[in-house]
CSV table of C-alpha atoms in Angstrom, one decimal:
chain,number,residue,atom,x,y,z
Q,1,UNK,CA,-22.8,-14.0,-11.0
Q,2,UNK,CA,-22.9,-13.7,-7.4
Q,3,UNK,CA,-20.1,-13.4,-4.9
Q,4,UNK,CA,-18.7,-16.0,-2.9
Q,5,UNK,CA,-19.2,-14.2,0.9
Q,6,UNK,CA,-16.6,-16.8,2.5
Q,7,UNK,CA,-13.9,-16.2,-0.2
Q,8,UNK,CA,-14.8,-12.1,0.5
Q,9,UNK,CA,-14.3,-13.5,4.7
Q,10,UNK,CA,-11.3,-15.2,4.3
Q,11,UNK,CA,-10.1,-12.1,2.0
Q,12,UNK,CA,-10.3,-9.9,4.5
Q,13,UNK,CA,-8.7,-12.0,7.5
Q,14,UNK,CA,-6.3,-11.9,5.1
Q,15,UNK,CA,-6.1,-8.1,4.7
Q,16,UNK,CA,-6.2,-7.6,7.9
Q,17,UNK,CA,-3.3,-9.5,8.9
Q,18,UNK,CA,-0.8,-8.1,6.5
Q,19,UNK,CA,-1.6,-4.8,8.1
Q,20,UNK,CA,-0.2,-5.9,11.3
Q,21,UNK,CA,2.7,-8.3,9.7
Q,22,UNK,CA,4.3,-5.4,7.2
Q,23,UNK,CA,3.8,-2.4,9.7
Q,24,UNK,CA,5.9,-4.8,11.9
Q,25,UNK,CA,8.0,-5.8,9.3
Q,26,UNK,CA,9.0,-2.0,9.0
Q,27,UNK,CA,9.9,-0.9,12.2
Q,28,UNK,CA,13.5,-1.2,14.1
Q,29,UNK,CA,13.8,-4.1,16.4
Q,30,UNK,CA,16.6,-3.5,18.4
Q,31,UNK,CA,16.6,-4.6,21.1
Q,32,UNK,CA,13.9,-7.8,20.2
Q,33,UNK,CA,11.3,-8.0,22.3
Q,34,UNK,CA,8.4,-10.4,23.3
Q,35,UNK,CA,5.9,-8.7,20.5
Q,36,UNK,CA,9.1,-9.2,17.9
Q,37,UNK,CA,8.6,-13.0,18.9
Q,38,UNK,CA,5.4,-13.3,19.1
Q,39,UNK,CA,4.5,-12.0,15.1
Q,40,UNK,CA,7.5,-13.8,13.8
Q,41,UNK,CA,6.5,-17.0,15.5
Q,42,UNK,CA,2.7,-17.0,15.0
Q,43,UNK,CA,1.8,-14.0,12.2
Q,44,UNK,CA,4.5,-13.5,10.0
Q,45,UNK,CA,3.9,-15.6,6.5
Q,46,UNK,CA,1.0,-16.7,7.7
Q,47,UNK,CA,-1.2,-14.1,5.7
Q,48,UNK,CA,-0.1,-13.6,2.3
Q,49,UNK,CA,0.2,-17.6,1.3
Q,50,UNK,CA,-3.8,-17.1,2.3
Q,51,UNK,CA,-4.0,-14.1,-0.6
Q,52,UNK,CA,-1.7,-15.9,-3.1
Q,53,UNK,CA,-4.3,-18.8,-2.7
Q,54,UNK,CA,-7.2,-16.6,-3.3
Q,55,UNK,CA,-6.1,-14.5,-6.1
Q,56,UNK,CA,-5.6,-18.3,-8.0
Q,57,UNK,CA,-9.6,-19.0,-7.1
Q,58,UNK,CA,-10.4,-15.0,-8.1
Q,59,UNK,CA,-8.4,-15.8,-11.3
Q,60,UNK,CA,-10.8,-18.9,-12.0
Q,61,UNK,CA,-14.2,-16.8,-11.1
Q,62,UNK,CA,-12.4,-13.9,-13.7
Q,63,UNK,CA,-12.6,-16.7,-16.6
Q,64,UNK,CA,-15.8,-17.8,-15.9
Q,65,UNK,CA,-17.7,-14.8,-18.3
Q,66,UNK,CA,-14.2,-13.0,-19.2
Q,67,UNK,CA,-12.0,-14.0,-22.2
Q,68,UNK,CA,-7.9,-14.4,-21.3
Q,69,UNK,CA,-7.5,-11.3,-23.0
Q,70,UNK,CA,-9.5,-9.6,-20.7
Q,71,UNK,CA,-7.8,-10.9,-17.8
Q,72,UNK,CA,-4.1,-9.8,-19.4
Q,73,UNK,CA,-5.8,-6.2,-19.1
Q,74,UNK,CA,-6.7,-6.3,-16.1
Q,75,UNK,CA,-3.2,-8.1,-14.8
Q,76,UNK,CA,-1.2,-5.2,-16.3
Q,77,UNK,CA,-3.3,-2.7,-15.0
Q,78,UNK,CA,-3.1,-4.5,-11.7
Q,79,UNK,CA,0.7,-4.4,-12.2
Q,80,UNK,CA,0.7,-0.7,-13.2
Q,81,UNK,CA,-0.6,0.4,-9.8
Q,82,UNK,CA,1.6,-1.5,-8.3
Q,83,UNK,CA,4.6,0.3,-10.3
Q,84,UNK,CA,2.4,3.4,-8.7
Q,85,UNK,CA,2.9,2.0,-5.2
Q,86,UNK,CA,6.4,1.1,-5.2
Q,87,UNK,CA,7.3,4.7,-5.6
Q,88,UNK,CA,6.6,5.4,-2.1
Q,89,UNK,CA,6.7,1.7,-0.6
Q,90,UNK,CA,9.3,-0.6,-1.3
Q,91,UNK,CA,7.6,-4.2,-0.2
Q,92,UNK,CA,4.7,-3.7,-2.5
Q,93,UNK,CA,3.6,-7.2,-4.2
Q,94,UNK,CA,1.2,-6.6,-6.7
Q,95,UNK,CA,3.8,-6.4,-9.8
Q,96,UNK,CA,4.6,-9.6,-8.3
Q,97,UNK,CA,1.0,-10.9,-8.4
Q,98,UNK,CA,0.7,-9.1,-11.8
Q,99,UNK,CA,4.0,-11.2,-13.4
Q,100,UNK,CA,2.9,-14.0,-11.8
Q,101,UNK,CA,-0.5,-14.3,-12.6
Q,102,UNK,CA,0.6,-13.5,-16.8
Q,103,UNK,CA,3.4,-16.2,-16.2
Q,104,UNK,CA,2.0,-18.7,-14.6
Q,105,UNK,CA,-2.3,-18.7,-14.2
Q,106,UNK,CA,-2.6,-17.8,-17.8
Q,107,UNK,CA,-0.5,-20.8,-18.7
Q,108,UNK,CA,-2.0,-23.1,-16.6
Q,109,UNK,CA,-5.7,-22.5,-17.0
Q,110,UNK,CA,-5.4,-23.8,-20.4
Q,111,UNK,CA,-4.9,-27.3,-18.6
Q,112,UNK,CA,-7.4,-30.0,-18.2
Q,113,UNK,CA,-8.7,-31.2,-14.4
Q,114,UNK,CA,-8.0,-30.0,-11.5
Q,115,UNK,CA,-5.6,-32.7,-9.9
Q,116,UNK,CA,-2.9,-31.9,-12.6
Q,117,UNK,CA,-2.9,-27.8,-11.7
Q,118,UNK,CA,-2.6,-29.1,-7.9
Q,119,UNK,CA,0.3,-31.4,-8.3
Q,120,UNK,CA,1.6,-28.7,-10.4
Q,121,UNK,CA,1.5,-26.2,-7.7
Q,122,UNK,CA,2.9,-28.0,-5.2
Q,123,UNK,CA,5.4,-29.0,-7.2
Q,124,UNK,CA,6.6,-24.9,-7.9
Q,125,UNK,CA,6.0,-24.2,-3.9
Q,126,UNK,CA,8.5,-27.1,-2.4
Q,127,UNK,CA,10.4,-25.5,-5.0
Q,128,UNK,CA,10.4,-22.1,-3.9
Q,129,UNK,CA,11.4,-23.1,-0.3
Q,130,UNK,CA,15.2,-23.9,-0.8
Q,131,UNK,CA,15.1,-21.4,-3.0
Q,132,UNK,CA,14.4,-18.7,-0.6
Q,133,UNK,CA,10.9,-18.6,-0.1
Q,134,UNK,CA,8.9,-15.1,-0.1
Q,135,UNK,CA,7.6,-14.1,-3.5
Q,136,UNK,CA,9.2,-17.4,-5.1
Q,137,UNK,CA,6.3,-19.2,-3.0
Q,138,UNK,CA,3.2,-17.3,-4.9
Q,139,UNK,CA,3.3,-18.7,-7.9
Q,140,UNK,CA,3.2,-22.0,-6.4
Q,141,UNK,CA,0.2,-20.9,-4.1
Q,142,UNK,CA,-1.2,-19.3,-7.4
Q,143,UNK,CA,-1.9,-22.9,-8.7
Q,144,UNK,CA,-2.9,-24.6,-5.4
Q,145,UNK,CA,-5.6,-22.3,-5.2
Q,146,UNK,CA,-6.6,-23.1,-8.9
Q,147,UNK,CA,-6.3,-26.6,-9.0
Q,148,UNK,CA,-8.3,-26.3,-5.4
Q,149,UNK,CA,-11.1,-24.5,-6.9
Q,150,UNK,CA,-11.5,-26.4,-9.8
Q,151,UNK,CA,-11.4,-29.7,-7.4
Q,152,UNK,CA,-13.9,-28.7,-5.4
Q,153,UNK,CA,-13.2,-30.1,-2.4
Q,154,UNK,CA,-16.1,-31.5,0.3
Q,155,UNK,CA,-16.6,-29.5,3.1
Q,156,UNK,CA,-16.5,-32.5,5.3
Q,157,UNK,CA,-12.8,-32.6,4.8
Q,158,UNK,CA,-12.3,-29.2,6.8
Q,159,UNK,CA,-12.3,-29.9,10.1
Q,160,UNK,CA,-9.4,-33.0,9.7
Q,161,UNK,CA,-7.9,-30.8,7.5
Q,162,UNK,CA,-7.6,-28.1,9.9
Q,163,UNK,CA,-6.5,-30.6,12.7
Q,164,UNK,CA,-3.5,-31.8,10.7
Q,165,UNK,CA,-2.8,-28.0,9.4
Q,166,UNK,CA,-2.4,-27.1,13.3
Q,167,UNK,CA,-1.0,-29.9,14.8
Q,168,UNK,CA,2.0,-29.6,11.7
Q,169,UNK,CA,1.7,-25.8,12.3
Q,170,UNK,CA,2.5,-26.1,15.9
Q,171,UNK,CA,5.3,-28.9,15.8
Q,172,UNK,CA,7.0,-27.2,12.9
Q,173,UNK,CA,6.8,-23.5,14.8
Q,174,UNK,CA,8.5,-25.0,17.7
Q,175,UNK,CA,10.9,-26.9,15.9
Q,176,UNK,CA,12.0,-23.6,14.2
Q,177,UNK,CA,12.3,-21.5,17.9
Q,178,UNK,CA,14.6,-24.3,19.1
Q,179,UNK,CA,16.9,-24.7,15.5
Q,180,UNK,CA,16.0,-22.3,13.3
Q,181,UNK,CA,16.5,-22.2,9.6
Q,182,UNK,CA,14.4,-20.8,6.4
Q,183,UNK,CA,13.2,-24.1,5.2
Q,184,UNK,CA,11.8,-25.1,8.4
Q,185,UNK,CA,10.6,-21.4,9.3
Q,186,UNK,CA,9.0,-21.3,5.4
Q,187,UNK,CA,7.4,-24.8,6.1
Q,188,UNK,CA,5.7,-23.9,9.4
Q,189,UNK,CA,4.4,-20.9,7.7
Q,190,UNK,CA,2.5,-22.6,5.3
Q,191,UNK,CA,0.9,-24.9,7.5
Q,192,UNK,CA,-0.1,-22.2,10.0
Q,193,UNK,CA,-1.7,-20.0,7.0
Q,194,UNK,CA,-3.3,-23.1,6.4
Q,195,UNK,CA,-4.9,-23.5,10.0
Q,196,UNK,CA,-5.6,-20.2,10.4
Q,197,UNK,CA,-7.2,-20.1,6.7
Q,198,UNK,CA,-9.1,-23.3,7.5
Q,199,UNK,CA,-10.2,-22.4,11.2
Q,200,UNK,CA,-11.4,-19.2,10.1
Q,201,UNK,CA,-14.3,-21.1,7.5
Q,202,UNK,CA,-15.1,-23.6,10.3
Q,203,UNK,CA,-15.6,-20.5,12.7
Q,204,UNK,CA,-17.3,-18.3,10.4
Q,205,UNK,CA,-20.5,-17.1,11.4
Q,206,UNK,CA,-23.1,-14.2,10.5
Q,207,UNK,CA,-21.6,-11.5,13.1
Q,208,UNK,CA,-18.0,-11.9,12.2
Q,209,UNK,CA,-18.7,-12.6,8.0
Q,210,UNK,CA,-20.2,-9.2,8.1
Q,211,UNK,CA,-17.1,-7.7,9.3
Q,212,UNK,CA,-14.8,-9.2,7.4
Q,213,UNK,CA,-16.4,-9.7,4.0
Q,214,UNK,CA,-16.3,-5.5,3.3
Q,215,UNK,CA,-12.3,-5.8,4.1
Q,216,UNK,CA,-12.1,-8.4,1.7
Q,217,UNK,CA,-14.4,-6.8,-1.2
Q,218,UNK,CA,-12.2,-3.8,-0.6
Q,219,UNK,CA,-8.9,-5.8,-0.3
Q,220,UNK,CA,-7.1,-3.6,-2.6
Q,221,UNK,CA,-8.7,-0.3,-1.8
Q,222,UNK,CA,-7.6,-1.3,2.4
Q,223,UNK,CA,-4.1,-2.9,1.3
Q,224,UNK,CA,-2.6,0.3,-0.4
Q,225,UNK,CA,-4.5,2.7,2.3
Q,226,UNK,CA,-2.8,0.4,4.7
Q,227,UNK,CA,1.0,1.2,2.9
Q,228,UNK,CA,0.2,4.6,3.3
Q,229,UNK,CA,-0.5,4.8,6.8
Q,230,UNK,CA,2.6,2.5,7.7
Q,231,UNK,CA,5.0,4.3,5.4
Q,232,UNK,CA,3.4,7.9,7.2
Q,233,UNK,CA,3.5,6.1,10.8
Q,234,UNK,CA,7.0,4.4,10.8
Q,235,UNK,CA,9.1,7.4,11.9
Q,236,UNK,CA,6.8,7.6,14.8
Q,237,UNK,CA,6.7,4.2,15.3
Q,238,UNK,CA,10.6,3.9,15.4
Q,239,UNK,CA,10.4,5.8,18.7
Q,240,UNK,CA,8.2,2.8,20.9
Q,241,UNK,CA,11.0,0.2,21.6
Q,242,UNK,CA,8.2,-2.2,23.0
Q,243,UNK,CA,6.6,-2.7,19.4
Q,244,UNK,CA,3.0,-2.3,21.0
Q,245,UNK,CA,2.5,0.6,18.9
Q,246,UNK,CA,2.6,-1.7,15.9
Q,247,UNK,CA,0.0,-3.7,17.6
Q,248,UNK,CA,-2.7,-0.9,18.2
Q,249,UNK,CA,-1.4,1.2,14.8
Q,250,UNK,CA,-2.3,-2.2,13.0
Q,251,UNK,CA,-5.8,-2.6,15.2
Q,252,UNK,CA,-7.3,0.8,14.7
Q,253,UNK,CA,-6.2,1.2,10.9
Q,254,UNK,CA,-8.1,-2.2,10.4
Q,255,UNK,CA,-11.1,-1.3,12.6
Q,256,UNK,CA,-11.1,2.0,10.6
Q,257,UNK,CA,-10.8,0.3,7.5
Q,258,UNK,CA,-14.0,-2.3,8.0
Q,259,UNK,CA,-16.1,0.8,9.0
Q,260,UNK,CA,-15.4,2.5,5.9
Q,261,UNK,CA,-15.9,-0.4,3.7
Q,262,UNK,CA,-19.0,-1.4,5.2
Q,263,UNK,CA,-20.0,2.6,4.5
Q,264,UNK,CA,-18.4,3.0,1.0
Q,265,UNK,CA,-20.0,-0.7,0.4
Q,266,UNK,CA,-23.8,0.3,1.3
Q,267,UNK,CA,-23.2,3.4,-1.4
Q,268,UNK,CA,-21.4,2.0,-3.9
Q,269,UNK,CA,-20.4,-1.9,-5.9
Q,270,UNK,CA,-16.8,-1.1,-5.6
Q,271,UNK,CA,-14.0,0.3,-3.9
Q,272,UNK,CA,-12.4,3.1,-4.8
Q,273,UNK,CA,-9.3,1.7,-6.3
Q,274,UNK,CA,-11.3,-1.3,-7.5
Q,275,UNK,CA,-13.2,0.9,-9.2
Q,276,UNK,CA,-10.6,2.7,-10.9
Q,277,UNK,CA,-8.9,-1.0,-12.0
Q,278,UNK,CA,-11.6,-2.1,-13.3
Q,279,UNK,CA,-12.5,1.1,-15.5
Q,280,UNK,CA,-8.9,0.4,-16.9
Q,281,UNK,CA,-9.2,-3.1,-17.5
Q,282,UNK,CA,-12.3,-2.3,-19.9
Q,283,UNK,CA,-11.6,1.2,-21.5
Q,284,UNK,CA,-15.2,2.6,-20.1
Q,285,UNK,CA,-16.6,4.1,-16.9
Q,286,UNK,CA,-18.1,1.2,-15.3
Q,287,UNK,CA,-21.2,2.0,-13.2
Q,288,UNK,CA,-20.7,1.9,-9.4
Q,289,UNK,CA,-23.1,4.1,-7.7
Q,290,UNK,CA,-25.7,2.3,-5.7
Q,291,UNK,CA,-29.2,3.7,-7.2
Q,292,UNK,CA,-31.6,1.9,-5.4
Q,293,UNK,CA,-32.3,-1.0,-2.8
Q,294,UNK,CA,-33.5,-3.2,-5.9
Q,295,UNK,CA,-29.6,-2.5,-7.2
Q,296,UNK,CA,-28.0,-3.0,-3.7
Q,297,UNK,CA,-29.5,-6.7,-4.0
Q,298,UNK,CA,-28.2,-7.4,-7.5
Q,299,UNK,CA,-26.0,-9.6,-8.1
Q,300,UNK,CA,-22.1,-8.5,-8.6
Q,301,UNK,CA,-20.2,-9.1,-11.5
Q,302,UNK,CA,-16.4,-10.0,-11.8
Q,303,UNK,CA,-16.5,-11.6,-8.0
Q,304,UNK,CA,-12.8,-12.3,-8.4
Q,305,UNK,CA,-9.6,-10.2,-6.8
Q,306,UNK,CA,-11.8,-6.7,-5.2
């Protein structure tokens, strides 16, 4: 089974925005700024409905040559590390993905069609607005992205999609700067991750795929590298009252992180942590090392959450 290269893409757009949202997220912003407006207007919430909605597609791929029970391994594994994480960084979300994915996905793929999963999920994720948004809204996304996959939608339908998702992006963003409020801030969120998600596949091209595909195959290894560098950085970047250190912090741990997956990548099938996860998830060492040019062409198996 061969990878998808857009999912990888989008995956790593993905990964690369949380970088610059959470090492935001944990620095002090008193006074606010123009930067402090700028990523809570246009970034913030915008990049994690995008992962939620791929880790429901990676969880259909998973079932494709894996039995349920396989999956259930590899979700509490998955939740495990992220127990591992949350002992040096607080905002961690893959127990969160972990719970959800046992709670929810599992349930749910035993459903028929994909219309029924979508409604489903949309139903959960106007839900989880009122209700306070954050990680109420991945289980939601969780199913969109499943009933989406399983849809199959026609291509032709990105580029109106993307007009509506921006246009509704844009009216609802400044409809929040001049009232405010959670549901409306929530709402303009989801349609901007949904422009930006959408954008990206009409944009994508050969030059930019091959940098973003590596951060998205390594999305797990670059998303806890990235808590470590924010959680090491913060006291320093406490001290910059104008918030552009988040800004190039954010840049250069991302630009470092798509060299070295792009290098690890050339040598090896998996990430490092990937690696390890999935050597978990089956009880065995699973081959990883890059022999020859004949393996570095063959196709990946498990094309799902990496």
């Amino acid at each position: 089974m061969t990878r998808i290269r857009e999912l990888d893409a989008l995956r790593g757009f993905a990964v690369g925005g949380i970088m610059l949202v959470n090492t935001w997220q944990h620095t002090a912003k008193d006074p606010r700024n123009g930067v402090d407006w700028v990523v809570e207007a246009l970034f913030q919430s915008r990049f994690y409905p995008i992962f939620s909605l791929l880790f429901g597609i990676s969880f259909m791929l998973f079932l494709r040559g894996n039995s349920r029970w396989a999956l259930l391994s590899r979700l509490f594994w998955l939740f495990c590390l992220g127990l591992v994480q949350h002992t040096f960084y607080e905002g961690e979300v893959l127990t969160d993905y972990a719970v959800y994915g046992a709670a929810v996905l599992l349930p749910a793929s035993f459903l028929t069609g994909g219309l029924p999963v979508l409604l489903l999920g949309v139903a959960v994720l106007v839900w989880g607005i009122p209700m306070g948004g954050g990680a109420l809204l991945i289980p939601g996304l969780f199913l969109i992205g499943m009933g989406l996959w399983r849809l199959s939608p026609s291509r032709s339908l990105l580029l109106p999609s993307f007009a509506v998702a921006a246009l509704a992006g844009a009216l609802l963003t400044a409809a929040w700067a001049s009232q405010g409020g959670w549901i409306l801030y929530s709402t303009a969120a989801l349609a901007g991750a949904a422009a930006y998600s959408l954008g990206l596949l009409l944009a994508l091209r050969p030059w930019l795929s091959a940098v973003l595909e590596p951060l998205g195959r390594m999305a797990l290894t670059n998303y806890v590298t990235g808590t470590v560098v924010i959680v090491l950085a913060t006291p320093l970047l406490n001290t910059d009252p104008t918030r552009w250190s988040v800004v190039a912090l954010a840049a250069v741990t991302v630009a470092a992180q798509a060299l070295f997956s792009r290098w690890w990548l050339a040598r090896f099938r998996y990430g490092p942590i990937e690696w390890i996860w999935r050597c978990l998830t089956w009880f065995r060492v699973v081959p990883n090392r890059l022999e020859s040019g004949r393996d570095r062409n063959r196709p990946l198996p498990d094309p799902g959450i990496s």
